[in-house]
Coordinates of C-alpha atoms and ligand atoms in Angstrom, one line a residue:
M1 CA -19.3 3.8 -4.5
S2 CA -21.4 1.3 -3.7
T3 CA -20.3 -2.0 -1.6
Q4 CA -23.3 -3.6 -2.5
A5 CA -24.9 -5.4 -6.2
A6 CA -23.7 -3.3 -8.9
G7 CA -26.8 -1.1 -10.5
E8 CA -29.0 1.5 -9.0
D9 CA -31.5 -0.3 -7.8
A10 CA -30.4 -3.5 -7.2
P11 CA -31.3 -5.4 -4.2
D12 CA -29.3 -5.4 -1.5
T13 CA -30.0 -8.9 -0.9
V14 CA -28.0 -11.6 -2.5
T15 CA -28.1 -15.4 -2.5
P16 CA -25.0 -16.4 -1.7
S17 CA -24.4 -19.5 -4.1
T18 CA -25.1 -17.6 -6.8
G19 CA -24.6 -14.0 -6.3
A20 CA -28.1 -13.7 -8.0
P21 CA -30.2 -10.8 -6.1
A22 CA -33.3 -12.4 -5.1
G23 CA -36.2 -11.8 -7.3
A24 CA -33.7 -11.8 -10.1
P25 CA -34.2 -14.1 -12.9
A26 CA -32.7 -17.3 -12.9
G27 CA -29.1 -18.1 -13.9
V28 CA -28.4 -14.3 -14.2
A29 CA -26.1 -13.0 -11.1
Q30 CA -25.0 -9.8 -10.1
P31 CA -21.8 -8.9 -9.8
L32 CA -20.2 -8.0 -5.9
H33 CA -18.7 -4.3 -5.4
G34 CA -15.9 -3.4 -3.5
V35 CA -13.1 -0.8 -4.4
G36 CA -10.8 -2.3 -7.6
V37 CA -7.2 -1.7 -6.3
S38 CA -5.1 -4.0 -8.0
P39 CA -6.2 -4.0 -11.4
G40 CA -6.7 -7.6 -14.0
L41 CA -9.2 -9.9 -15.1
A42 CA -9.0 -12.9 -13.4
A43 CA -10.9 -16.0 -12.8
G44 CA -10.8 -19.2 -10.0
P45 CA -12.4 -21.3 -7.4
V46 CA -12.7 -19.4 -4.0
A47 CA -10.3 -20.7 -1.1
Q48 CA -11.0 -19.0 1.9
V49 CA -8.0 -17.9 4.7
R50 CA -8.6 -20.2 7.6
P51 CA -10.0 -18.3 10.5
P52 CA -7.9 -18.5 13.3
A53 CA -9.9 -20.7 16.0
G54 CA -10.9 -17.6 18.0
E55 CA -10.7 -17.1 21.9
P56 CA -9.4 -20.2 24.4
P57 CA -11.4 -21.3 27.0
A58 CA -10.1 -19.9 30.5
G59 CA -10.5 -23.8 31.7
P60 CA -10.3 -26.0 33.4
A61 CA -7.6 -25.1 36.1
V62 CA -4.1 -26.7 35.3
A63 CA -3.3 -28.6 38.2
E64 CA -0.6 -27.4 40.5
E65 CA 2.1 -30.3 39.7
Q66 CA 1.0 -29.9 35.9
A67 CA 1.8 -26.1 35.6
E68 CA 5.7 -26.4 35.0
A69 CA 5.1 -28.6 32.3
E70 CA 2.2 -26.7 30.7
A71 CA 4.1 -23.7 31.0
A72 CA 6.8 -25.8 29.1
R73 CA 4.7 -26.6 26.0
I74 CA 4.0 -22.8 24.8
A75 CA 7.7 -22.1 24.7
A76 CA 8.1 -24.7 22.6
A77 CA 5.3 -23.9 20.2
A78 CA 6.5 -20.8 20.1
D79 CA 9.6 -21.9 18.8
A80 CA 7.8 -24.2 16.4
V81 CA 5.6 -21.2 14.9
R82 CA 8.9 -19.4 14.4
S83 CA 10.7 -22.0 12.6
A84 CA 8.1 -23.1 10.5
L85 CA 7.8 -19.2 9.5
E86 CA 11.8 -18.9 8.9
Q87 CA 11.4 -21.8 6.8
A88 CA 8.6 -20.1 5.0
A89 CA 10.9 -17.3 4.4
T90 CA 13.8 -19.2 2.9
T91 CA 11.7 -20.1 0.2
V92 CA 10.7 -16.3 -0.4
E93 CA 12.4 -13.6 -2.0
G94 CA 12.6 -9.8 -1.4
E95 CA 9.4 -7.9 0.6
R96 CA 7.8 -10.9 1.4
R97 CA 11.0 -12.2 3.0
E98 CA 11.0 -9.4 5.7
L99 CA 7.9 -9.7 6.3
L100 CA 8.7 -13.5 7.2
E101 CA 11.3 -12.8 9.3
T102 CA 9.7 -9.9 11.0
T103 CA 7.2 -12.3 12.1
A104 CA 9.2 -15.1 12.7
Q105 CA 11.0 -12.9 15.0
M106 CA 7.5 -11.2 17.4
A107 CA 6.9 -15.6 17.4
A108 CA 10.7 -15.8 18.6
D109 CA 10.2 -12.6 21.1
P110 CA 10.8 -13.8 24.7
T111 CA 8.3 -11.5 26.1
L112 CA 5.1 -13.0 25.0
V113 CA 6.3 -16.9 26.5
K114 CA 7.9 -15.5 29.3
S115 CA 4.6 -13.7 30.0
A116 CA 2.4 -16.2 29.5
S117 CA 4.2 -18.4 31.0
A118 CA 4.7 -17.1 34.0
L119 CA -0.5 -17.0 33.6
V120 CA 0.4 -20.5 33.7
R121 CA 2.5 -20.8 36.6
A122 CA 0.4 -18.1 39.0
E123 CA -3.4 -18.5 37.3
H124 CA -3.3 -22.2 36.1
L125 CA -4.8 -20.9 32.8
P126 CA -4.4 -23.9 30.3
A127 CA -1.6 -23.1 27.6
P128 CA -3.9 -21.2 25.2
R129 CA -5.6 -19.1 27.0
A130 CA -2.4 -17.7 29.0
V131 CA -1.4 -17.0 25.4
W132 CA -3.9 -15.7 24.8
Q133 CA -4.6 -13.4 27.6
A134 CA -0.9 -12.5 27.5
A135 CA -0.7 -12.0 23.9
G136 CA -3.7 -9.4 24.5
K137 CA -1.9 -7.2 27.1
V138 CA 1.4 -6.9 24.5
A139 CA -1.2 -5.8 21.7
E140 CA -2.6 -3.7 23.8
Q141 CA 0.5 -2.0 24.4
L142 CA 1.6 -1.7 21.2
A143 CA -2.3 0.2 19.6
A144 CA -1.6 2.8 22.5
L145 CA 1.5 3.9 20.8
G146 CA -0.4 4.2 17.7
G147 CA 0.7 5.0 13.8
Y148 CA 3.1 2.2 12.5
M149 CA 3.6 0.5 16.2
A150 CA 0.0 0.1 16.5
E151 CA -0.4 -1.3 12.9
R152 CA 2.2 -4.2 14.8
A153 CA -0.7 -5.1 17.0
K154 CA -1.9 -7.3 13.9
D155 CA 1.2 -9.4 14.0
V156 CA 0.9 -9.9 17.3
A157 CA -2.4 -11.1 16.7
D158 CA -1.0 -13.6 13.7
V159 CA 1.7 -14.8 16.3
R160 CA -0.7 -15.3 19.5
N161 CA -3.0 -17.4 16.4
R162 CA 0.3 -19.4 15.2
I163 CA 0.9 -20.4 18.8
I164 CA -2.8 -21.7 19.9
A165 CA -3.1 -23.4 16.6
E166 CA 0.5 -25.1 17.4
L167 CA -1.1 -26.0 20.9
T168 CA -4.3 -27.1 20.0
G169 CA -3.2 -28.8 17.1
Q170 CA -5.4 -27.6 14.8
P171 CA -4.8 -26.2 11.8
M172 CA -2.2 -23.2 10.8
P173 CA -4.8 -20.4 10.3
G174 CA -4.3 -18.4 6.9
V175 CA -3.5 -19.1 3.7
P176 CA -4.8 -22.5 2.3
Q177 CA -1.6 -24.7 1.0
R178 CA -2.9 -25.6 -3.0
S179 CA -1.7 -26.6 -5.9
E180 CA -4.3 -25.3 -8.4
P181 CA -4.7 -21.7 -8.9
F182 CA -7.7 -20.2 -6.7
V183 CA -9.2 -17.2 -5.3
L184 CA -7.5 -15.9 -2.3
V185 CA -10.8 -14.5 -0.3
A186 CA -10.7 -13.1 3.3
T187 CA -12.1 -11.1 6.2
D188 CA -8.6 -8.9 5.9
L189 CA -5.0 -10.5 5.3
A190 CA -2.0 -10.3 8.5
P191 CA 1.3 -9.1 6.7
A192 CA 2.4 -12.5 6.9
D193 CA -0.5 -14.2 4.7
T194 CA -0.1 -12.0 2.1
A195 CA 3.6 -12.3 2.3
L196 CA 3.2 -16.1 1.6
L197 CA 1.1 -15.5 -1.4
D198 CA 1.9 -17.4 -4.2
P199 CA 1.2 -15.5 -7.1
A200 CA 1.5 -18.1 -9.7
L201 CA -1.6 -19.6 -8.2
V202 CA -2.9 -17.0 -6.2
R203 CA -5.2 -15.8 -9.6
A204 CA -6.9 -12.3 -7.6
I205 CA -7.4 -11.9 -3.6
V206 CA -10.7 -10.5 -2.6
T207 CA -10.9 -8.8 1.4
A208 CA -14.0 -7.3 3.4
E209 CA -12.0 -4.8 5.0
G210 CA -8.2 -2.5 3.4
G211 CA -8.5 1.0 1.8
P212 CA -6.6 1.2 -1.5
T213 CA -3.5 2.1 0.5
S214 CA -3.8 -1.0 3.1
H215 CA -1.1 -3.2 3.1
T216 CA -3.3 -6.0 1.2
A217 CA -3.7 -3.2 -1.6
I218 CA -0.3 -2.2 -1.8
L219 CA 1.5 -5.3 -1.8
A220 CA -1.3 -6.7 -4.3
R221 CA 0.1 -4.2 -6.9
A222 CA 3.6 -5.3 -5.9
L223 CA 3.0 -9.0 -6.7
G224 CA 0.8 -7.6 -9.8
I225 CA -2.0 -9.5 -8.6
P226 CA -5.5 -8.4 -8.9
A227 CA -7.6 -7.6 -6.2
V228 CA -10.9 -5.9 -4.7
V229 CA -11.0 -5.2 -1.0
G230 CA -13.6 -4.0 1.2
L231 CA -16.4 -6.4 -0.1
A232 CA -19.1 -6.5 1.9
G233 CA -20.5 -9.9 2.6
A234 CA -17.3 -11.4 2.0
P235 CA -16.0 -13.9 2.5
A236 CA -19.5 -15.4 3.3
A237 CA -20.8 -14.1 0.0
L238 CA -18.2 -16.5 -1.9
P239 CA -18.6 -19.7 -1.1
E240 CA -15.3 -22.3 -0.5
G241 CA -14.9 -24.1 -4.1
E242 CA -17.3 -22.1 -6.2
L243 CA -15.6 -20.2 -9.6
V244 CA -15.6 -16.9 -9.4
L245 CA -14.7 -13.8 -12.2
V246 CA -12.6 -10.8 -10.4
D247 CA -12.0 -7.1 -12.0
G248 CA -9.3 -5.5 -10.1
G249 CA -9.6 -2.0 -11.8
A250 CA -13.6 -1.9 -11.7
G251 CA -14.0 -3.5 -8.2
T252 CA -16.3 -6.3 -9.0
V253 CA -16.6 -9.9 -8.4
E254 CA -18.8 -11.9 -10.5
L255 CA -20.0 -15.6 -9.3
S256 CA -21.1 -18.0 -11.9
P257 CA -19.0 -16.2 -14.3
D258 CA -19.9 -16.7 -18.5
P259 CA -17.8 -19.4 -19.7
E260 CA -16.8 -17.3 -22.7
R261 CA -16.0 -14.1 -20.1
V262 CA -13.9 -16.5 -17.9
R263 CA -11.9 -18.3 -21.3
R264 CA -10.8 -14.8 -22.4
A265 CA -10.3 -13.5 -18.8
E266 CA -7.4 -16.5 -18.7
E267 CA -5.8 -15.8 -22.4
R268 CA -5.4 -12.2 -21.6
R269 CA -4.0 -12.9 -18.3
T270 CA -1.4 -14.8 -19.8
V271 CA 0.0 -12.0 -21.8
V272 CA 3.2 -10.6 -20.7
R273 CA 3.4 -7.3 -20.9
T274 CA 7.1 -4.7 -20.7
F275 CA 7.9 -1.7 -20.8
D276 CA 9.6 -0.2 -23.0
G277 CA 11.0 2.4 -21.1
R278 CA 9.2 5.5 -22.9
G279 CA 5.8 6.9 -21.8
R280 CA 3.7 8.6 -23.8
T281 CA 0.3 8.6 -25.4
A282 CA -1.2 7.6 -28.6
D283 CA -0.5 11.3 -30.6
G284 CA 3.4 11.0 -28.9
H285 CA 2.6 13.3 -25.9
E286 CA 5.6 12.4 -23.3
V287 CA 4.6 11.3 -19.8
A288 CA 7.6 10.4 -17.8
L289 CA 7.1 6.8 -16.2
L290 CA 8.9 6.6 -12.8
A291 CA 8.8 4.0 -9.7
N292 CA 8.1 4.7 -6.1
V293 CA 11.3 3.1 -4.3
G294 CA 12.2 2.6 -0.8
D295 CA 15.4 1.6 -0.3
P296 CA 18.9 0.1 -2.6
D297 CA 16.7 -3.0 -3.6
G298 CA 13.7 -1.7 -4.2
A299 CA 16.0 0.7 -6.5
R300 CA 17.7 -2.2 -8.4
A301 CA 14.5 -3.9 -9.3
A302 CA 13.2 -0.8 -10.4
A303 CA 15.9 -0.4 -13.0
E304 CA 14.9 -3.7 -14.4
A305 CA 11.5 -3.1 -14.7
G306 CA 12.6 -0.3 -17.1
A307 CA 11.2 2.9 -15.3
Q308 CA 12.6 5.9 -16.6
G309 CA 13.6 7.2 -13.3
V310 CA 12.2 7.3 -9.5
G311 CA 8.8 9.8 -8.8
L312 CA 9.4 8.9 -4.9
F313 CA 12.5 7.8 -2.7
R314 CA 10.9 7.0 0.2
T315 CA 14.1 8.3 2.5
E316 CA 12.2 7.0 6.0
F317 CA 11.8 3.3 4.8
C318 CA 15.7 2.8 5.3
F319 CA 15.3 3.5 8.6
L320 CA 11.8 2.9 9.8
D321 CA 13.3 0.6 13.2
R322 CA 15.6 3.8 14.2
T323 CA 15.5 5.5 17.5
E324 CA 18.5 7.3 17.2
E325 CA 19.1 9.4 13.8
P326 CA 21.5 8.3 11.4
G327 CA 24.3 9.7 10.8
I328 CA 25.1 11.7 7.3
D329 CA 28.1 8.6 6.2
E330 CA 25.3 6.0 6.8
Q331 CA 22.3 7.9 5.1
A332 CA 24.6 9.6 2.2
E333 CA 25.6 5.9 1.2
Q334 CA 21.9 4.7 1.8
Y335 CA 20.9 7.5 -0.7
R336 CA 24.1 7.3 -3.6
R337 CA 23.8 3.2 -4.2
V338 CA 19.4 3.9 -5.5
L339 CA 20.9 7.1 -7.0
E340 CA 23.4 5.2 -9.3
Q341 CA 20.9 2.2 -10.2
F342 CA 19.2 5.9 -12.3
P343 CA 22.1 7.0 -14.1
G344 CA 21.9 10.5 -16.2
K345 CA 18.0 9.8 -15.1
K346 CA 16.2 11.8 -12.6
V347 CA 15.3 10.4 -8.9
V348 CA 13.4 12.6 -6.7
V349 CA 14.5 12.2 -3.1
R350 CA 11.9 12.5 -0.8
T351 CA 13.3 14.3 2.9
L352 CA 12.2 12.0 5.6
D353 CA 8.0 11.6 6.0
A354 CA 8.1 10.8 9.7
G355 CA 5.0 10.7 11.8
A356 CA 1.4 9.3 11.7
D357 CA 1.4 5.6 10.1
K358 CA 5.2 6.1 9.6
P359 CA 6.7 7.4 12.8
L360 CA 10.8 7.8 14.0
P361 CA 11.0 8.2 17.4
F362 CA 14.1 10.8 17.1
V363 CA 11.9 13.5 15.2
T364 CA 8.0 12.4 16.3
D365 CA 6.6 13.0 19.3
A366 CA 4.3 9.4 20.1
E367 CA 2.4 11.3 22.5
E368 CA 0.4 13.2 20.4
A369 CA -3.9 13.0 20.3
N370 CA -4.1 13.2 16.1
P371 CA -0.6 12.2 14.6
A372 CA -1.6 12.6 11.0
L373 CA -2.7 15.8 11.8
G374 CA 0.3 16.5 14.2
V375 CA 4.0 17.3 13.9
R376 CA 4.7 15.0 10.7
G377 CA 6.7 15.3 7.4
L378 CA 8.5 18.5 6.8
R379 CA 6.9 19.8 10.4
T380 CA 9.4 18.2 12.2
A381 CA 12.1 20.6 11.1
R382 CA 10.7 23.1 13.1
K383 CA 11.4 21.0 16.3
A384 CA 14.8 19.0 14.7
P385 CA 16.2 21.5 11.8
E386 CA 19.3 19.6 12.5
V387 CA 17.7 16.6 11.0
L388 CA 16.9 18.1 7.9
E389 CA 20.1 19.9 7.9
N390 CA 22.0 16.7 8.0
Q391 CA 19.5 14.7 5.3
L392 CA 19.5 17.3 2.4
A393 CA 23.8 17.1 3.2
A394 CA 23.6 13.5 3.0
I395 CA 22.0 14.0 -0.6
A396 CA 24.0 17.0 -1.9
R397 CA 26.8 14.3 -1.5
A398 CA 25.4 11.0 -2.7
A399 CA 24.1 13.4 -5.4
G400 CA 28.1 14.3 -5.7
T401 CA 28.8 11.0 -6.4
T402 CA 26.5 9.7 -8.9
S403 CA 26.0 11.1 -12.6
A404 CA 21.4 10.9 -11.8
D405 CA 19.9 13.7 -11.7
V406 CA 18.3 14.7 -8.5
W407 CA 15.3 16.5 -7.2
V408 CA 14.6 17.2 -3.6
M409 CA 11.4 17.4 -2.2
A410 CA 9.5 18.2 1.1
P411 CA 6.5 15.6 2.9
M412 CA 2.9 17.8 4.0
V413 CA 4.3 21.1 2.7
A414 CA 0.8 23.1 3.7
T415 CA 1.8 26.5 3.0
V416 CA 4.2 29.3 0.7
P417 CA 6.8 30.3 3.7
E418 CA 7.7 26.5 4.2
T419 CA 8.3 26.2 0.7
E420 CA 10.2 29.4 0.6
E421 CA 12.3 27.9 3.8
F422 CA 12.5 24.3 2.2
V423 CA 13.7 25.9 -1.0
A424 CA 16.4 28.0 0.8
A425 CA 17.5 24.9 2.7
C426 CA 18.1 23.2 -0.4
E427 CA 19.8 26.1 -2.0
R428 CA 22.4 26.0 0.8
H429 CA 23.2 22.4 0.3
G430 CA 23.6 23.0 -3.4
L431 CA 20.3 21.1 -3.9
R432 CA 19.0 22.8 -7.2
T433 CA 16.2 21.1 -8.1
A434 CA 13.7 21.9 -4.8
G435 CA 10.2 20.8 -4.9
V436 CA 7.5 20.0 -2.6
M437 CA 4.7 17.2 -2.8
V438 CA 0.9 17.9 -2.5
E439 CA -0.5 16.1 -0.1
V440 CA -2.5 18.7 1.7
P441 CA -5.6 20.7 0.3
S442 CA -4.3 24.2 0.9
A443 CA -1.0 23.2 -0.7
A444 CA -3.4 22.2 -4.0
L445 CA -5.2 25.3 -3.3
L446 CA -2.0 27.5 -3.5
A447 CA -0.5 25.6 -6.1
G448 CA 0.4 28.8 -7.9
P449 CA 2.1 31.2 -5.5
I450 CA 4.1 27.6 -4.0
L451 CA 5.1 26.6 -7.6
A452 CA 6.3 30.0 -8.1
R453 CA 9.0 29.9 -5.3
A454 CA 9.7 25.5 -5.7
S455 CA 10.6 23.8 -9.3
F456 CA 8.0 21.3 -9.3
A457 CA 5.6 19.3 -7.4
S458 CA 4.4 15.8 -7.1
I459 CA 1.0 15.0 -5.2
G460 CA 0.6 12.6 -3.3
T461 CA -3.1 10.9 -3.6
N462 CA -2.9 9.5 -1.0
D463 CA -2.5 11.7 1.7
L464 CA -4.2 14.3 0.0
T465 CA -7.3 11.9 -0.3
Q466 CA -7.0 10.9 3.1
Y467 CA -7.0 15.0 4.4
A468 CA -9.6 16.2 1.7
M469 CA -11.7 12.8 2.7
A470 CA -10.8 13.2 6.4
A471 CA -11.0 9.5 6.0
D472 CA -8.4 7.9 8.1
R473 CA -6.6 6.2 5.2
L474 CA -5.4 2.8 6.8
L475 CA -9.1 2.5 7.8
G476 CA -10.8 -0.3 5.7
S477 CA -14.2 0.2 7.0
L478 CA -14.0 4.2 5.1
A479 CA -12.6 2.8 1.6
E480 CA -15.0 4.1 0.1
L481 CA -14.1 7.6 1.0
S482 CA -10.1 7.2 0.8
D483 CA -10.7 6.6 -3.0
P484 CA -8.5 9.1 -5.2
W485 CA -11.0 8.9 -7.7
Q486 CA -13.6 10.8 -5.4
P487 CA -13.9 14.2 -7.9
A488 CA -13.1 16.7 -4.6
V489 CA -9.8 14.9 -4.8
L490 CA -9.5 15.1 -9.0
R491 CA -10.2 19.2 -8.8
L492 CA -7.6 19.2 -6.3
V493 CA -5.1 17.5 -8.5
E494 CA -7.3 19.9 -11.3
S495 CA -6.4 22.9 -9.3
T496 CA -2.7 22.2 -8.6
C497 CA -1.7 21.4 -12.4
L498 CA -3.2 25.1 -13.3
G499 CA -0.8 26.2 -10.5
G500 CA 1.9 24.5 -12.4
A501 CA 1.0 25.7 -15.3
Q502 CA 0.7 29.4 -14.3
Q503 CA 4.3 29.1 -13.3
S504 CA 5.6 26.6 -16.4
R505 CA 6.7 24.4 -13.5
P506 CA 6.0 20.5 -14.1
V507 CA 3.5 18.5 -11.4
G508 CA 3.6 14.6 -11.4
V509 CA 1.8 11.8 -9.3
C510 CA 3.2 9.9 -6.5
G511 CA 0.4 8.2 -4.2
E512 CA -1.5 4.9 -5.9
A513 CA -3.6 6.6 -8.0
A514 CA -0.9 6.5 -10.8
A515 CA -0.9 3.1 -10.5
D516 CA -4.4 2.6 -11.7
P517 CA -4.1 2.9 -15.3
A518 CA -7.5 4.1 -15.7
L519 CA -6.9 7.1 -13.4
A520 CA -3.3 7.4 -15.6
V521 CA -5.3 8.8 -18.6
V522 CA -7.4 10.9 -16.1
L523 CA -4.4 12.8 -14.4
V524 CA -2.6 13.1 -17.7
G525 CA -5.7 14.7 -18.9
L526 CA -5.5 17.4 -16.2
G527 CA -2.0 18.2 -16.8
I528 CA -0.1 15.9 -14.7
S529 CA 3.1 15.7 -16.9
S530 CA 5.1 12.4 -15.1
L531 CA 3.4 9.2 -13.4
S532 CA 5.3 7.0 -10.4
M533 CA 4.0 3.9 -9.2
T534 CA 5.3 0.5 -8.0
P535 CA 7.5 -1.1 -10.8
R536 CA 4.7 -3.7 -11.4
A537 CA 2.3 -1.4 -12.7
L538 CA 4.5 0.6 -15.3
A539 CA 3.5 -2.0 -17.9
D540 CA 0.1 -1.6 -17.8
V541 CA -0.6 1.8 -17.2
A542 CA 2.2 2.7 -20.2
A543 CA 0.0 0.1 -22.4
V544 CA -3.5 2.0 -21.5
L545 CA -1.6 5.5 -22.7
A546 CA -0.4 4.5 -25.7
A547 CA -3.7 3.3 -26.7
T548 CA -5.0 6.9 -25.4
D549 CA -4.4 9.8 -27.4
L550 CA -4.0 13.4 -25.6
A551 CA -7.2 15.0 -26.4
T552 CA -9.6 11.7 -25.1
C553 CA -7.0 11.9 -22.0
R554 CA -8.7 15.4 -21.4
R555 CA -12.1 14.6 -22.2
L556 CA -12.4 12.1 -19.9
A557 CA -10.7 13.8 -17.4
R558 CA -13.0 16.4 -17.8
A559 CA -15.9 13.7 -17.5
A560 CA -14.2 12.6 -14.2
V561 CA -13.7 16.2 -11.9
D562 CA -17.6 16.7 -13.4
A563 CA -18.8 14.0 -11.8
E564 CA -20.6 13.7 -8.6
S565 CA -19.4 10.7 -6.9
A566 CA -16.4 8.9 -7.0
A567 CA -18.4 5.6 -8.6
D568 CA -19.7 8.2 -10.9
A569 CA -16.0 8.9 -12.0
R570 CA -14.9 5.8 -12.8
A571 CA -17.5 4.7 -14.9
R572 CA -17.5 7.3 -17.2
V573 CA -13.6 7.0 -17.5
R574 CA -13.9 3.0 -17.9
E575 CA -16.9 3.3 -20.5
G576 CA -14.1 5.6 -22.4
L577 CA -11.4 3.4 -22.2
P578 CA -12.7 -0.1 -24.3
V579 CA -8.9 -0.4 -24.2
L580 CA -9.2 -1.5 -20.3
A581 CA -11.0 -4.5 -21.7
D582 CA -9.4 -5.2 -24.3
L583 CA -5.6 -5.3 -22.1
G584 CA -7.9 -7.2 -19.4
L585 CA -7.3 -4.4 -17.1
Ligands
PEP601 C1 1.0 10.1 -0.9 O1 0.4 10.5 0.3 O2 0.2 9.7 -1.7 C2 2.7 9.7 -0.9 C3 3.1 9.6 -1.8 O3 3.5 9.4 1.0 P1 2.9 8.3 1.5 O4 2.0 6.9 1.0 O5 4.5 8.1 1.4 O6 3.0 8.5 2.6
MG602 MG1 1.8 11.2 1.9

C-alpha cells in the first residue's frame, strides 16, 4: 500500500496547504494515503498534538547552595503531574481510566525522582536536564527487557515530558484541549494521550506512525473513532486548523474536501447503528458475530453490545502484571465472571498467550533474542506443563458453574503433534471442544490434518500477518506489510478454510481483520463461519454483511485473493461494495 499521494502516477510531492499535487489544476486535491485501521468517514479542522519541548540544555550549572532547592522542584513537579493525571482519570471510564492511572503511577514512582534529584545534587544539572537524563536510563533498562516492558519505555518518555513541561512552565505536551470537534493529527500518540480522547470531540485520528495492531489503532476501534495510521508526511502535510475529510476504511485523508462530501459524512456520522444479535448475509447465511474480551468488565460490555458470544477471551490479560502463576481458585473465579455474562452462548477461552509483546515472568524467558519467534503461546507448556494443566483445571471448574458453551483453544500452534497433545490435555480435564489458533503459516498450510484432531480453528490474523510477512506487528514503519489485506495472508486464510471444509470443522477469525467490515465480507466469502472483534465494530460489520449476499462475498473473496498487492485487494473489494459508501464506512 502506498503511503504517498494516491494513484499509480501520483506525484509524491504534496503542497502542504491544499494537498494538491504539484502541477495539478488549482482546487483539485489528491487524497493522502495511509493505512485505514478504524473505519468511518469524518471531517473536521486539524488539531495537532503538541510535541514535547525536546532535550533541555545541560547548563547553566546550578550553584551549590541552590542545588537542594532545585532538586526539590523535581519531586513537586512529578507530584503535580501525578495529581493532574489522577484527576483526569476520574473523568473517564474503563480502559481509558486504567491507562491514565498507570501513567499517574509512573509519575509517582520515586525511582525517577530520586535519580534525577541525585543528578542535580552530584552534577549540578538544572532540574529539567536531570529528569531527561534519569528518564533516559529507566527507558533504556525497560527497552532492554523487550516486548511488553519495552513498550513501557514510551510511557516513561511521556511522564518525563510532562514533568519537564511542569518544570519549565511550558504547555503540557499532548492532546490540545478544545470545546469544538476536531481531527487529531500526530506523529504518534502516547498511551496517556489516547486514553484522554473524548470521542464526542475527536472526529478522527491521523498518525504518521503505528500499524494496524498498534495501541492507537486498537483504542480508536474500541472508541469507534475513524483512524488512519502510517500516513507519511503527517503532521507536516496537515496544517493546524485546515479542514480535512478522513476515511478510516479506505485509509485516506483529503485536504480542502468537497463541501457536499463533508455534509454527507456528517449526516452519516450521526446515524447510530446497533447490532440486533444475529449476524447474517443478505440472503440469510449465518455468520456468528462474537466479541474479543480480556476480563470480566470487557465481557459485560460485549454482552451489552449484543455479541453472540465470545470468540476470543485473552486470559493472559487478567494476569499481565503477575510475577507468579495465579492459583487455580483465582483463575477459576476470573473465568467464571466472564462466562456468566454469556449464559447458553459460546465462549472461546484461549489458554495463556505469554511471550513477545505479552511476557509473563512465570513462563517466559526475558533473555530470548527473538521473543516473537521463541517459546511463546502453547510452546511455554514444554517448559512449564503444570501451568497449562492448572489453567485447564481452572477453566473446567469455571465451566462447571455456568451454562456458557465453553470452547478452549491454544495460541501459536504450529504442528499436528502440538494439536494432538493440546486436545488430549483438554480431554483430561473434560473440556471436549478443543481447538487451535491459526497464527503461524505452518498451521494454515496444515489445516486439514490439524482439524482432523481439533474441533475448530480460529485464525489470529494479527500474528498470522506478522509471521507471513516477517514484519513485527508493533513496528509502525512496516505498517504497509503488517496488513491483513496482503494477498499472501488471504491465501493462508483460504488454505485454513479448505482444511476446515475437508474435515467439516468450523473456522473463525479473531484477529483485528474481523473488525474491518470490507475484509469481513472477504473472510465470509472464503468460508469463515464466525468473526470475533472489539464490541464497537459489531454493528458496522453486521450492517455490511446484511447488505451483501453470499455469492458477492465469494466473488469479492476471489478478487482479493487474486490481487497482487494489499492496496489492489482493498480497492477491488471496496469498489464491489457500494454499501460501504452508503454507510459512511
Ligand atoms: C492474533 O494474533 O490475531 C490474535 C487474535 O492474538 P493476539 O492479538 O492476542 O496475539
Ligand atoms: Mg496472536
